[in-house]
Coordinates of C-alpha atoms and ligand atoms in Angstrom, one line a residue:
X284 CA 10.1 -21.6 7.5
X285 CA 11.9 -22.1 4.3
X286 CA 12.8 -19.3 1.9
X287 CA 11.6 -20.3 -1.5
X288 CA 12.6 -19.2 -4.9
X289 CA 10.2 -19.3 -7.9
X290 CA 11.3 -18.5 -11.4
X291 CA 7.9 -18.8 -13.1
X292 CA 8.5 -15.6 -15.0
X293 CA 11.1 -15.3 -17.7
X294 CA 11.8 -11.7 -17.1
X295 CA 15.0 -9.8 -17.7
X296 CA 18.4 -10.5 -16.4
X297 CA 18.8 -10.2 -12.6
X298 CA 20.6 -7.0 -11.5
X299 CA 24.3 -7.4 -10.4
X300 CA 23.5 -6.6 -6.7
X301 CA 20.9 -9.4 -6.6
X302 CA 23.4 -11.9 -8.0
X303 CA 25.7 -11.3 -5.0
X304 CA 23.0 -11.9 -2.3
X305 CA 21.2 -15.1 -1.4
X306 CA 17.6 -14.0 -1.1
X307 CA 16.2 -17.3 0.1
X308 CA 18.7 -17.4 3.0
X309 CA 18.2 -13.8 3.8
X310 CA 14.4 -14.2 3.9
X311 CA 14.9 -17.0 6.5
X312 CA 17.0 -14.8 8.7
X313 CA 14.5 -11.9 8.3
X314 CA 11.5 -14.1 9.2
X315 CA 13.3 -15.6 12.2
X316 CA 14.3 -12.1 13.6
X317 CA 11.0 -10.4 12.9
X318 CA 8.7 -12.9 14.3
X319 CA 10.2 -12.6 17.7
X320 CA 8.2 -9.3 17.8
X321 CA 4.9 -11.0 17.7
X322 CA 2.7 -9.7 20.5
X323 CA 4.2 -6.2 20.5
X324 CA 1.4 -4.5 18.5
X325 CA -2.4 -4.3 18.5
X326 CA -5.1 -5.3 16.0
X327 CA -7.2 -2.4 14.7
X328 CA -10.2 -2.5 16.9
X329 CA -11.9 0.5 15.1
X330 CA -12.5 -1.9 12.2
X331 CA -14.1 -4.9 14.2
X332 CA -13.7 -7.4 11.3
X333 CA -9.9 -6.8 11.3
X334 CA -9.7 -7.3 15.0
X335 CA -10.8 -10.9 14.6
X336 CA -7.7 -12.0 12.7
X337 CA -5.2 -14.5 14.1
X338 CA -2.4 -12.2 15.0
X339 CA 0.7 -14.4 14.8
X340 CA 1.0 -14.6 11.0
X341 CA 3.8 -13.4 8.8
X342 CA 4.6 -13.5 5.2
X343 CA 7.1 -11.7 2.9
X344 CA 7.3 -11.9 -0.9
X345 CA 9.8 -10.3 -3.2
X346 CA 9.3 -9.8 -6.9
X347 CA 12.5 -8.7 -8.7
X348 CA 12.6 -6.5 -11.8
X349 CA 13.6 -9.7 -13.6
X350 CA 10.3 -11.1 -12.7
X351 CA 11.5 -13.7 -10.2
X352 CA 9.8 -14.3 -6.9
X353 CA 11.2 -15.2 -3.5
X354 CA 8.9 -15.9 -0.6
X355 CA 8.8 -16.9 3.0
X356 CA 5.9 -17.7 5.4
X357 CA 2.2 -16.9 4.9
X358 CA 2.6 -15.5 1.5
X359 CA -0.5 -17.2 0.1
X360 CA -2.9 -16.0 2.9
X361 CA -5.2 -13.2 1.6
X362 CA -5.6 -10.2 3.9
X363 CA -7.3 -6.9 3.7
X364 CA -4.9 -4.5 1.9
X365 CA -6.7 -1.4 3.4
X366 CA -4.6 1.7 2.7
X367 CA -2.3 0.0 0.3
X368 CA -5.2 0.4 -2.1
X369 CA -4.5 4.1 -2.0
X370 CA -1.6 3.3 -4.3
X371 CA -4.0 1.8 -6.8
X372 CA -6.3 4.8 -6.7
X373 CA -3.3 7.2 -7.0
X374 CA -2.0 5.3 -10.1
X375 CA -5.5 5.5 -11.7
X376 CA -5.8 9.2 -10.8
X377 CA -2.4 10.1 -12.2
X378 CA -3.1 8.2 -15.4
X379 CA -6.6 9.8 -15.8
X380 CA -6.0 13.3 -14.5
X381 CA -2.3 14.0 -15.0
X382 CA -0.9 17.1 -13.3
X383 CA -4.3 18.7 -12.5
X384 CA -4.6 16.1 -9.7
X385 CA -2.2 18.3 -7.7
X386 CA -4.7 21.3 -7.6
X387 CA -6.9 19.1 -5.4
X388 CA -4.4 17.4 -3.1
X389 CA -0.9 18.2 -1.8
X390 CA 2.3 16.4 -1.7
X391 CA 3.6 17.1 1.8
X392 CA 3.8 14.7 4.8
X393 CA 1.0 15.4 7.2
X394 CA 2.7 14.6 10.6
X395 CA -0.8 13.8 11.9
X396 CA -2.7 10.6 12.2
X397 CA -4.0 9.1 8.9
X398 CA -7.6 10.0 9.6
X399 CA -7.1 13.3 11.4
X400 CA -9.7 16.0 10.9
X401 CA -8.0 19.0 12.5
X402 CA -5.4 19.7 9.8
X403 CA -8.1 19.4 7.1
X404 CA -10.1 22.1 8.7
X405 CA -7.1 24.5 9.2
X406 CA -6.1 23.9 5.6
X407 CA -9.5 24.5 4.1
X408 CA -10.1 21.1 2.8
X409 CA -6.9 20.6 0.8
X410 CA -5.5 17.4 2.1
X411 CA -1.7 17.2 2.6
X412 CA -1.1 14.1 0.4
X413 CA -3.0 11.3 -1.4
X414 CA -2.1 8.7 1.4
X415 CA -3.9 10.2 4.4
X416 CA -7.6 9.3 4.4
X417 CA -8.7 12.8 3.4
X418 CA -6.3 12.8 0.5
X419 CA -7.3 9.4 -0.7
X420 CA -10.9 10.5 -0.7
X421 CA -10.1 13.5 -2.9
X422 CA -7.9 11.4 -5.2
X423 CA -10.7 8.8 -5.5
X424 CA -13.2 11.6 -6.2
X425 CA -11.0 12.6 -9.2
X426 CA -11.1 8.9 -10.4
X427 CA -14.8 8.8 -10.0
X428 CA -15.1 11.7 -12.4
X429 CA -13.9 9.4 -15.1
X430 CA -15.2 5.9 -14.4
X431 CA -18.4 4.1 -13.6
X432 CA -18.7 1.1 -11.3
X433 CA -15.4 1.9 -9.5
X434 CA -15.4 -1.4 -7.4
X435 CA -15.1 -3.5 -10.5
X436 CA -12.6 -1.1 -12.1
X437 CA -10.3 -1.2 -9.0
X438 CA -10.8 -5.0 -8.6
X439 CA -9.9 -5.6 -12.3
X440 CA -6.9 -3.3 -12.0
X441 CA -5.6 -5.2 -9.0
X442 CA -6.2 -8.5 -10.7
X443 CA -4.5 -7.3 -13.8
X444 CA -1.4 -5.9 -12.1
X445 CA -0.9 -8.9 -9.9
X446 CA -2.0 -11.4 -12.7
X447 CA -4.1 -13.1 -10.1
X448 CA -7.8 -13.9 -10.4
X449 CA -8.0 -14.7 -6.7
X450 CA -7.9 -11.1 -5.8
X451 CA -11.4 -10.2 -4.3
X452 CA -13.3 -7.6 -2.5
X453 CA -14.3 -8.8 1.0
X454 CA -17.9 -7.8 1.4
X455 CA -17.9 -8.3 5.2
X456 CA -15.2 -5.7 5.5
X457 CA -17.0 -3.3 3.2
X458 CA -20.1 -3.6 5.3
X459 CA -18.1 -3.3 8.5
X460 CA -16.5 -0.1 7.4
X461 CA -19.7 1.2 6.1
X462 CA -21.2 0.8 9.6
X463 CA -18.3 1.9 11.7
X464 CA -16.3 4.3 9.5
X465 CA -17.6 7.4 11.3
X466 CA -14.4 9.3 11.0
X467 CA -14.3 8.8 7.3
X468 CA -17.8 10.1 7.0
X469 CA -16.7 13.1 9.0
X470 CA -13.8 13.7 6.7
X471 CA -15.9 13.3 3.6
X472 CA -18.6 15.8 4.8
X473 CA -15.9 18.2 5.8
X474 CA -14.4 17.9 2.2
X475 CA -17.8 18.4 0.8
X476 CA -18.5 21.5 2.9
X477 CA -15.2 23.0 1.5
X478 CA -16.5 22.0 -2.0
X479 CA -13.3 19.8 -2.5
X480 CA -15.2 16.7 -3.7
X481 CA -17.9 16.3 -6.4
X482 CA -19.3 12.9 -5.7
X483 CA -22.0 12.5 -3.1
X484 CA -20.5 11.5 0.2
X485 CA -22.2 8.1 0.4
X486 CA -21.1 7.2 -3.1
X487 CA -17.6 8.3 -2.5
X488 CA -17.3 6.4 0.7
X489 CA -18.9 3.2 -0.8
X490 CA -16.1 3.3 -3.4
X491 CA -13.4 4.0 -0.8
X492 CA -14.6 1.1 1.4
X493 CA -14.6 -1.2 -1.6
X494 CA -11.0 -0.4 -2.4
X495 CA -9.9 -0.7 1.2
X496 CA -11.6 -4.2 1.4
X497 CA -9.6 -5.6 -1.5
X498 CA -8.1 -8.8 -0.3
X499 CA -4.7 -9.9 -1.7
X500 CA -1.7 -12.0 -0.7
X501 CA 1.9 -10.8 -0.2
X502 CA 2.7 -12.7 -3.4
X503 CA 0.0 -10.7 -5.3
X504 CA 1.1 -7.4 -3.9
X505 CA 4.8 -7.8 -4.7
X506 CA 3.8 -8.6 -8.3
X507 CA 1.3 -5.8 -8.5
X508 CA 3.7 -3.0 -7.6
X509 CA 7.0 -4.3 -9.0
X510 CA 6.6 -1.9 -11.9
X511 CA 7.3 1.0 -9.4
X512 CA 10.8 -0.5 -8.9
X513 CA 11.3 -0.7 -12.7
X514 CA 10.6 2.7 -14.1
X515 CA 6.8 1.9 -14.5
X516 CA 7.3 -1.2 -16.6
X517 CA 6.0 -4.4 -15.1
X518 CA 8.3 -7.4 -15.8
X519 CA 5.4 -9.7 -15.2
X520 CA 3.0 -8.1 -17.6
X521 CA 5.9 -6.9 -19.9
X522 CA 4.1 -3.6 -20.3
X523 CA 4.2 -0.1 -18.8
X524 CA 1.8 0.4 -16.0
X525 CA 2.7 4.0 -15.3
X526 CA 5.2 6.3 -17.0
X527 CA 8.8 6.4 -15.6
X528 CA 8.1 9.9 -14.5
X529 CA 5.0 8.9 -12.5
X530 CA 6.8 5.9 -11.1
X531 CA 9.5 8.1 -9.7
X532 CA 7.0 10.5 -8.3
X533 CA 4.8 7.8 -6.7
X534 CA 7.9 6.5 -5.0
X535 CA 8.8 9.9 -3.8
X536 CA 5.3 10.3 -2.3
X537 CA 5.6 6.9 -0.6
X538 CA 8.9 8.0 0.9
X539 CA 7.5 11.2 2.3
X540 CA 3.9 10.1 3.2
X541 CA 3.4 6.4 2.8
X542 CA 3.9 5.5 6.5
X543 CA 1.7 8.2 8.0
X544 CA 3.0 10.0 11.0
X545 CA 5.9 7.6 11.5
X546 CA 7.3 8.2 8.0
X547 CA 10.5 9.8 9.4
X548 CA 11.1 6.9 11.7
X549 CA 10.5 4.5 8.9
X550 CA 12.9 6.3 6.6
X551 CA 15.5 6.3 9.3
X552 CA 15.1 2.6 10.0
X553 CA 14.5 1.3 6.5
X554 CA 15.2 3.9 3.9
X555 CA 12.8 2.7 1.3
X556 CA 9.6 4.1 -0.2
X557 CA 6.7 2.2 1.2
X558 CA 3.0 2.1 1.7
X559 CA 1.2 0.5 4.7
X560 CA -2.4 -0.5 5.5
X561 CA -4.2 -1.2 8.8
X562 CA -4.7 -4.8 7.6
X563 CA -1.0 -5.3 8.5
X564 CA 0.5 -5.2 5.0
X565 CA 3.3 -3.1 3.7
X566 CA 4.6 -2.7 0.2
X567 CA 8.1 -1.4 -0.1
X568 CA 10.0 -0.5 -3.3
X569 CA 13.7 -1.0 -3.9
X570 CA 14.1 1.1 -7.1
X571 CA 15.9 -0.7 -9.8
X572 CA 15.7 -4.0 -7.9
X573 CA 12.5 -5.2 -6.4
X574 CA 9.1 -4.9 -4.8
X575 CA 8.8 -6.4 -1.3
X576 CA 5.4 -7.1 0.2
X577 CA 5.3 -8.0 3.9
X578 CA 2.3 -8.8 6.1
X579 CA 1.7 -9.4 9.8
X580 CA -1.5 -8.1 11.4
X581 CA -0.5 -6.4 14.7
X582 CA 0.0 -2.6 14.4
X583 CA 2.0 0.1 16.1
X584 CA 0.5 3.4 17.3
X585 CA 0.7 4.9 13.8
X586 CA -1.2 2.0 12.2
X587 CA 1.8 0.2 10.7
X588 CA 2.6 -3.5 11.1
X589 CA 5.1 -3.9 13.9
X590 CA 6.6 -7.2 12.6
X591 CA 6.4 -5.9 9.0
X592 CA 8.5 -2.8 9.8
X593 CA 10.9 -4.9 11.7
X594 CA 11.3 -7.3 8.8
X595 CA 12.0 -4.6 6.3
X596 CA 14.5 -3.0 8.7
X597 CA 16.3 -6.3 9.1
X598 CA 16.1 -6.9 5.4
X599 CA 17.7 -3.6 4.5
X600 CA 20.4 -4.0 7.2
X601 CA 21.4 -7.4 6.0
X602 CA 21.4 -6.6 2.3
X603 CA 22.5 -3.0 2.4
X604 CA 19.6 -2.3 0.1
X605 CA 18.0 1.1 0.6
X606 CA 17.8 4.3 -1.5
X607 CA 20.5 5.9 0.6
Ligands
LIG256 N1 -10.1 1.6 5.8 C1 -9.1 2.3 6.7 C2 -9.7 3.6 7.2 O1 -10.3 4.3 6.4 C3 -7.8 2.4 6.0 C4 -6.8 3.1 6.9 C5 -5.4 2.5 6.8 O2 -5.2 1.4 6.3 N2 -4.5 3.2 7.3 O3 -9.6 4.0 8.3

């Protein structure tokens, strides 16, 4: 595989640190090391459509705060972004609701599986954070209070942020989750019984399954979230996507809750705010420097990409880039 550099965007000057490291060469090392971990994880069988994917695929794309892109591997293959979409919903909710969002959902790591029901019952329907499924449903419910036709709103938002018209919603995955997402129905009904959501359960879940089924490439994802590495300002769009305050807070939430019940292990190994999805994608932020999107379909027991986590760990080891 060849590390490639693209400077399609005339962004700002590259940061000093990035001038001293050779990203194309580093990406080659990372890909070589990480892909030796093919075969160590499992495809998510609880979403049958995702269990059909060819497992030995790997892509990694970096968009820097100067707007430059560096890529390696399968960076133009679209995959199901799944829970990475919770970031889109959170950005929309923070922009639409402001601080009142936090009376509906918490900001603490859950320490339980992403679709766990037990904690939600103990804690009377206030989910621990916006990145577990229950928290994502409550966050989305707040967005639905402000918008109509959420699937097109979230699709347009993803296309806008990534500047890519090829971003789509995979209707086969929507349908698959609609038919097999029993735990998500259980979570939504529990939330409804605690009066924590306003939208009817089926409407809320339809919106949720559409956002999970967004299909994007690593290249798209690294562009879409680079604003979080740059105080909320997208170097691609040359405009603010969120305020600097929100960008900092979203990164903090990713650091403490973005990788589910292995968030501590991930912080130990990588030391970057990140958000994963069961489609095998991970978006990681290096504040002040770049957004990294990595993808490889096989998952560990927490639902994070085995090869993706390994790639980010190797990347942070070689470059010394982490928030610590
Ligand atoms: N659609 C998936 C679910 O609801 C998203 C989970 C994930 O990516 N962790 O179970």
